[in-house]
PDB file of C-alpha atoms in Angstrom:
ATOM      1  CA  GLY J   1      68.464-215.817-113.217  1.00  0.00           C
ATOM      2  CA  ALA J   2      64.826-214.127-112.950  1.00  0.00           C
ATOM      3  CA  SER J   3      61.975-216.545-112.568  1.00  0.00           C
ATOM      4  CA  GLY J   4      58.359-215.807-112.496  1.00  0.00           C
ATOM      5  CA  SER J   5      54.863-217.406-112.471  1.00  0.00           C
ATOM      6  CA  ILE J   6      51.783-216.940-114.611  1.00  0.00           C
ATOM      7  CA  THR J   7      48.357-218.408-113.022  1.00  0.00           C
ATOM      8  CA  VAL J   8      45.927-219.417-115.721  1.00  0.00           C
ATOM      9  CA  TYR J   9      42.333-220.211-114.529  1.00  0.00           C
ATOM     10  CA  ALA J  10      40.212-222.147-116.846  1.00  0.00           C
ATOM     11  CA  THR J  11      36.818-224.090-116.638  1.00  0.00           C
ATOM     12  CA  ALA J  12      36.602-227.324-118.079  1.00  0.00           C
ATOM     13  CA  THR J  13      33.590-227.840-120.402  1.00  0.00           C
ATOM     14  CA  THR J  14      30.870-230.535-119.671  1.00  0.00           C
ATOM     15  CA  SER J  15      32.350-232.610-122.553  1.00  0.00           C
ATOM     16  CA  ALA J  16      35.833-232.308-121.538  1.00  0.00           C
ATOM     17  CA  ALA J  17      37.322-235.855-121.193  1.00  0.00           C
ATOM     18  CA  SER J  18      39.104-236.868-118.055  1.00  0.00           C
ATOM     19  CA  PRO J  19      41.587-236.356-117.065  1.00  0.00           C
ATOM     20  CA  VAL J  20      42.573-232.771-118.718  1.00  0.00           C
ATOM     21  CA  VAL J  21      46.040-232.478-119.742  1.00  0.00           C
ATOM     22  CA  ASN J  22      47.347-229.005-119.749  1.00  0.00           C
ATOM     23  CA  ASN J  23      50.627-228.465-121.569  1.00  0.00           C
ATOM     24  CA  THR J  24      52.797-225.176-121.139  1.00  0.00           C
ATOM     25  CA  ASN J  25      55.813-224.281-123.342  1.00  0.00           C
ATOM     26  CA  ILE J  26      58.061-221.121-122.803  1.00  0.00           C
ATOM     27  CA  SER J  27      60.881-219.978-125.205  1.00  0.00           C
ATOM     28  CA  THR J  28      63.147-217.082-125.507  1.00  0.00           C
ATOM     29  CA  THR J  29      65.168-215.707-128.371  1.00  0.00           C
ATOM     30  CA  THR J  30      68.077-215.273-125.737  1.00  0.00           C
ATOM     31  CA  SER J  31      71.062-217.191-126.316  1.00  0.00           C
ATOM     32  CA  GLY J  32      72.312-219.853-123.810  1.00  0.00           C
ATOM     33  CA  ASP J  33      69.003-221.185-123.157  1.00  0.00           C
ATOM     34  CA  THR J  34      68.490-225.028-122.063  1.00  0.00           C
ATOM     35  CA  PRO J  35      65.496-226.070-123.916  1.00  0.00           C
ATOM     36  CA  GLY J  36      65.114-229.333-121.985  1.00  0.00           C
ATOM     37  CA  ASP J  37      63.422-227.467-119.174  1.00  0.00           C
ATOM     38  CA  ASN J  38      61.090-225.276-121.195  1.00  0.00           C
ATOM     39  CA  THR J  39      58.209-227.716-121.305  1.00  0.00           C
ATOM     40  CA  SER J  40      55.663-228.768-118.388  1.00  0.00           C
ATOM     41  CA  SER J  41      52.883-230.568-118.340  1.00  0.00           C
ATOM     42  CA  THR J  42      50.086-231.323-115.561  1.00  0.00           C
ATOM     43  CA  GLN J  43      46.960-233.720-115.520  1.00  0.00           C
ATOM     44  CA  THR J  44      43.697-232.336-113.913  1.00  0.00           C
ATOM     45  CA  THR J  45      40.669-235.180-113.025  1.00  0.00           C
ATOM     46  CA  VAL J  46      37.205-233.655-114.105  1.00  0.00           C
ATOM     47  CA  HIS J  47      34.571-234.763-111.667  1.00  0.00           C
ATOM     48  CA  ASP J  48      31.187-235.099-113.132  1.00  0.00           C
ATOM     49  CA  PRO J  49      28.180-236.392-111.669  1.00  0.00           C
ATOM     50  CA  ASN J  50      26.279-239.181-113.539  1.00  0.00           C
ATOM     51  CA  VAL J  51      22.626-239.758-112.607  1.00  0.00           C
ATOM     52  CA  TYR J  52      20.566-242.912-113.813  1.00  0.00           C
ATOM     53  CA  VAL J  53      17.300-244.288-113.392  1.00  0.00           C
ATOM     54  CA  GLN J  54      16.415-248.097-114.334  1.00  0.00           C
ATOM     55  CA  LYS J  55      12.864-248.891-114.374  1.00  0.00           C
ATOM     56  CA  SER J  56      11.785-252.803-113.885  1.00  0.00           C
ATOM     57  CA  GLY J  57       8.257-254.130-113.767  1.00  0.00           C
ATOM     58  CA  PRO J  58       5.879-256.809-115.288  1.00  0.00           C
ATOM     59  CA  THR J  59       6.126-257.166-119.159  1.00  0.00           C
ATOM     60  CA  SER J  60       2.283-258.713-118.880  1.00  0.00           C
ATOM     61  CA  ALA J  61      -0.653-258.244-116.602  1.00  0.00           C
ATOM     62  CA  ARG J  62      -4.230-258.713-116.176  1.00  0.00           C
ATOM     63  CA  VAL J  63      -6.727-255.917-117.329  1.00  0.00           C
ATOM     64  CA  GLY J  64      -8.095-254.149-114.048  1.00  0.00           C
ATOM     65  CA  ASP J  65      -5.248-255.580-111.787  1.00  0.00           C
ATOM     66  CA  SER J  66      -2.721-253.468-109.634  1.00  0.00           C
ATOM     67  CA  PHE J  67       0.989-254.355-110.137  1.00  0.00           C
ATOM     68  CA  SER J  68       3.996-252.737-109.265  1.00  0.00           C
ATOM     69  CA  TYR J  69       6.912-250.706-111.160  1.00  0.00           C
ATOM     70  CA  THR J  70      10.582-250.494-109.426  1.00  0.00           C
ATOM     71  CA  LEU J  71      12.732-247.275-110.035  1.00  0.00           C
ATOM     72  CA  ALA J  72      16.110-247.949-109.012  1.00  0.00           C
ATOM     73  CA  TYR J  73      18.223-244.601-109.190  1.00  0.00           C
ATOM     74  CA  GLY J  74      21.286-243.438-108.274  1.00  0.00           C
ATOM     75  CA  ASN J  75      24.732-241.247-109.014  1.00  0.00           C
ATOM     76  CA  ASN J  76      27.414-243.472-110.633  1.00  0.00           C
ATOM     77  CA  GLY J  77      29.504-240.378-111.310  1.00  0.00           C
ATOM     78  CA  THR J  78      32.572-238.711-109.427  1.00  0.00           C
ATOM     79  CA  ALA J  79      30.876-235.698-108.217  1.00  0.00           C
ATOM     80  CA  PRO J  80      27.657-234.605-106.346  1.00  0.00           C
ATOM     81  CA  ALA J  81      24.618-234.516-108.207  1.00  0.00           C
ATOM     82  CA  THR J  82      22.402-231.581-106.732  1.00  0.00           C
ATOM     83  CA  ALA J  83      18.564-231.020-107.012  1.00  0.00           C
ATOM     84  CA  VAL J  84      18.001-234.234-108.524  1.00  0.00           C
ATOM     85  CA  THR J  85      14.329-234.809-109.485  1.00  0.00           C
ATOM     86  CA  LEU J  86      12.736-238.326-110.609  1.00  0.00           C
ATOM     87  CA  VAL J  87       9.758-238.072-112.646  1.00  0.00           C
ATOM     88  CA  ASP J  88       7.232-240.909-113.689  1.00  0.00           C
ATOM     89  CA  THR J  89       4.473-240.045-115.891  1.00  0.00           C
ATOM     90  CA  LEU J  90       1.824-242.915-115.982  1.00  0.00           C
ATOM     91  CA  PRO J  91       0.389-243.761-119.380  1.00  0.00           C
ATOM     92  CA  ALA J  92      -3.229-243.353-120.234  1.00  0.00           C
ATOM     93  CA  GLY J  93      -4.763-246.694-118.828  1.00  0.00           C
ATOM     94  CA  LEU J  94      -3.042-246.645-115.535  1.00  0.00           C
ATOM     95  CA  SER J  95      -3.737-244.890-112.212  1.00  0.00           C
ATOM     96  CA  PHE J  96      -1.624-244.251-109.226  1.00  0.00           C
ATOM     97  CA  VAL J  97      -2.025-246.389-106.168  1.00  0.00           C
ATOM     98  CA  SER J  98       0.604-245.884-103.993  1.00  0.00           C
ATOM     99  CA  ALA J  99       4.482-245.518-103.901  1.00  0.00           C
ATOM    100  CA  ASN J 100       7.053-246.041-101.300  1.00  0.00           C
ATOM    101  CA  PRO J 101       8.507-243.144-100.570  1.00  0.00           C
ATOM    102  CA  THR J 102       5.565-241.119-101.310  1.00  0.00           C
ATOM    103  CA  PRO J 103       6.119-238.799-104.189  1.00  0.00           C
ATOM    104  CA  SER J 104       6.637-235.163-103.361  1.00  0.00           C
ATOM    105  CA  SER J 105       4.086-234.094-105.776  1.00  0.00           C
ATOM    106  CA  VAL J 106       1.136-235.743-107.909  1.00  0.00           C
ATOM    107  CA  SER J 107      -0.525-233.637-110.635  1.00  0.00           C
ATOM    108  CA  GLY J 108      -2.732-235.825-112.706  1.00  0.00           C
ATOM    109  CA  GLN J 109      -0.665-238.594-114.305  1.00  0.00           C
ATOM    110  CA  THR J 110       2.744-237.137-113.198  1.00  0.00           C
ATOM    111  CA  LEU J 111       4.355-238.370-110.043  1.00  0.00           C
ATOM    112  CA  THR J 112       7.826-236.072-108.898  1.00  0.00           C
ATOM    113  CA  TRP J 113      10.091-237.302-106.121  1.00  0.00           C
ATOM    114  CA  ASN J 114      12.616-234.482-105.277  1.00  0.00           C
ATOM    115  CA  VAL J 115      15.401-236.768-104.403  1.00  0.00           C
ATOM    116  CA  GLY J 116      17.718-233.630-103.317  1.00  0.00           C
ATOM    117  CA  THR J 117      21.433-234.283-103.403  1.00  0.00           C
ATOM    118  CA  LEU J 118      22.889-237.839-104.548  1.00  0.00           C
ATOM    119  CA  ALA J 119      26.462-238.249-103.742  1.00  0.00           C
ATOM    120  CA  PRO J 120      28.698-240.196-105.777  1.00  0.00           C
ATOM    121  CA  GLY J 121      28.043-243.971-105.544  1.00  0.00           C
ATOM    122  CA  ALA J 122      24.624-243.083-103.992  1.00  0.00           C
ATOM    123  CA  SER J 123      21.635-245.088-104.930  1.00  0.00           C
ATOM    124  CA  GLY J 124      17.838-245.821-103.982  1.00  0.00           C
ATOM    125  CA  ALA J 125      14.835-247.338-105.277  1.00  0.00           C
ATOM    126  CA  ILE J 126      10.938-246.215-105.316  1.00  0.00           C
ATOM    127  CA  THR J 127       8.231-248.889-105.518  1.00  0.00           C
ATOM    128  CA  LEU J 128       5.387-247.689-107.699  1.00  0.00           C
ATOM    129  CA  GLN J 129       1.748-249.439-107.305  1.00  0.00           C
ATOM    130  CA  VAL J 130      -0.440-248.712-110.378  1.00  0.00           C
ATOM    131  CA  GLN J 131      -3.983-249.994-111.316  1.00  0.00           C
ATOM    132  CA  SER J 132      -4.874-250.852-114.871  1.00  0.00           C
ATOM    133  CA  SER J 133      -8.354-249.484-116.235  1.00  0.00           C
ATOM    134  CA  ALA J 134     -10.806-252.502-116.386  1.00  0.00           C
ATOM    135  CA  THR J 135     -11.996-251.196-119.728  1.00  0.00           C
ATOM    136  CA  LEU J 136      -9.056-251.455-121.765  1.00  0.00           C
ATOM    137  CA  PRO J 137      -9.373-253.782-124.611  1.00  0.00           C
ATOM    138  CA  ASN J 138      -7.399-257.051-124.600  1.00  0.00           C
ATOM    139  CA  GLY J 139      -3.737-256.594-125.680  1.00  0.00           C
ATOM    140  CA  THR J 140      -3.174-252.964-124.670  1.00  0.00           C
ATOM    141  CA  VAL J 141       0.670-252.101-124.259  1.00  0.00           C
ATOM    142  CA  VAL J 142       0.731-249.330-121.537  1.00  0.00           C
ATOM    143  CA  ASN J 143       4.724-247.791-121.824  1.00  0.00           C
ATOM    144  CA  ASN J 144       5.469-246.352-118.384  1.00  0.00           C
ATOM    145  CA  THR J 145       8.550-243.874-118.736  1.00  0.00           C
ATOM    146  CA  ALA J 146      10.582-242.584-115.573  1.00  0.00           C
ATOM    147  CA  THR J 147      13.350-239.567-115.983  1.00  0.00           C
ATOM    148  CA  ILE J 148      15.725-238.350-113.739  1.00  0.00           C
ATOM    149  CA  THR J 149      17.412-234.914-114.004  1.00  0.00           C
ATOM    150  CA  THR J 150      19.923-232.705-112.336  1.00  0.00           C
ATOM    151  CA  PRO J 151      20.930-229.538-113.108  1.00  0.00           C
ATOM    152  CA  SER J 152      24.520-230.087-112.093  1.00  0.00           C
ATOM    153  CA  PRO J 153      26.781-229.850-115.230  1.00  0.00           C
ATOM    154  CA  GLY J 154      28.532-232.880-116.617  1.00  0.00           C
ATOM    155  CA  ASP J 155      25.768-235.618-116.356  1.00  0.00           C
ATOM    156  CA  THR J 156      25.706-237.757-119.305  1.00  0.00           C
ATOM    157  CA  PRO J 157      22.002-237.681-120.265  1.00  0.00           C
ATOM    158  CA  ASN J 158      22.037-241.287-122.034  1.00  0.00           C
ATOM    159  CA  ASP J 159      20.839-243.101-118.971  1.00  0.00           C
ATOM    160  CA  ASN J 160      18.403-240.558-117.413  1.00  0.00           C
ATOM    161  CA  THR J 161      15.187-242.230-118.925  1.00  0.00           C
ATOM    162  CA  SER J 162      14.038-245.636-118.577  1.00  0.00           C
ATOM    163  CA  SER J 163      10.966-247.289-119.969  1.00  0.00           C
ATOM    164  CA  ILE J 164       8.974-250.595-119.430  1.00  0.00           C
ATOM    165  CA  PRO J 165       6.132-251.938-121.688  1.00  0.00           C
ATOM    166  CA  THR J 166       3.475-254.022-120.118  1.00  0.00           C
ATOM    167  CA  THR J 167       0.785-255.845-122.198  1.00  0.00           C
ATOM    168  CA  LEU J 168      -2.561-256.035-120.739  1.00  0.00           C
ATOM    169  CA  SER J 169      -4.612-259.183-121.186  1.00  0.00           C
ATOM    170  CA  ARG J 170      -8.248-260.299-120.434  1.00  0.00           C
ATOM    171  CA  ALA J 171      -9.092-263.548-118.772  1.00  0.00           C
ATOM    172  CA  ASP J 172      -9.650-265.955-121.502  1.00  0.00           C
ATOM    173  CA  VAL J 173     -13.007-267.441-120.332  1.00  0.00           C
ATOM    174  CA  ALA J 174     -15.378-269.481-122.472  1.00  0.00           C
ATOM    175  CA  ILE J 175     -18.758-271.415-121.488  1.00  0.00           C
TER     176      ILE J 175
END
């Protein structure tokens, strides 16, 4: 008997579940066919990056004091994430003091780190030192947010932003 092959090229969508199962069936109208070998199946694992950021810091601080936030980030996916960028936009009432590592750029209240490529399982942390304004009223809540992005397809965005509210209070002094 004759045989042949057909090659099919496919691209998995970013929402494809892994593994992708490809089922193939062949049929003929010729008599004498053995149907037990007319079906084949193959599984392909889809590898996607998944970058994340988790911000931590104080839930309360004194007006006029400096304090730190930590931005823990990484790629818990199964593929490299390229051109990763982490952005922290400081809310009104906070000013940038320092960071380790130093941001790639600072524009007003926006701090940007060009992280580059994160391999699967890679992670890191940024420590960010800020100063609260001494003129803020007692009980002011500043909500600081960090966002991580990658143009690599397949990233799940539900863990790409993290925020922490910090309540600023004045010293309660009486005479």
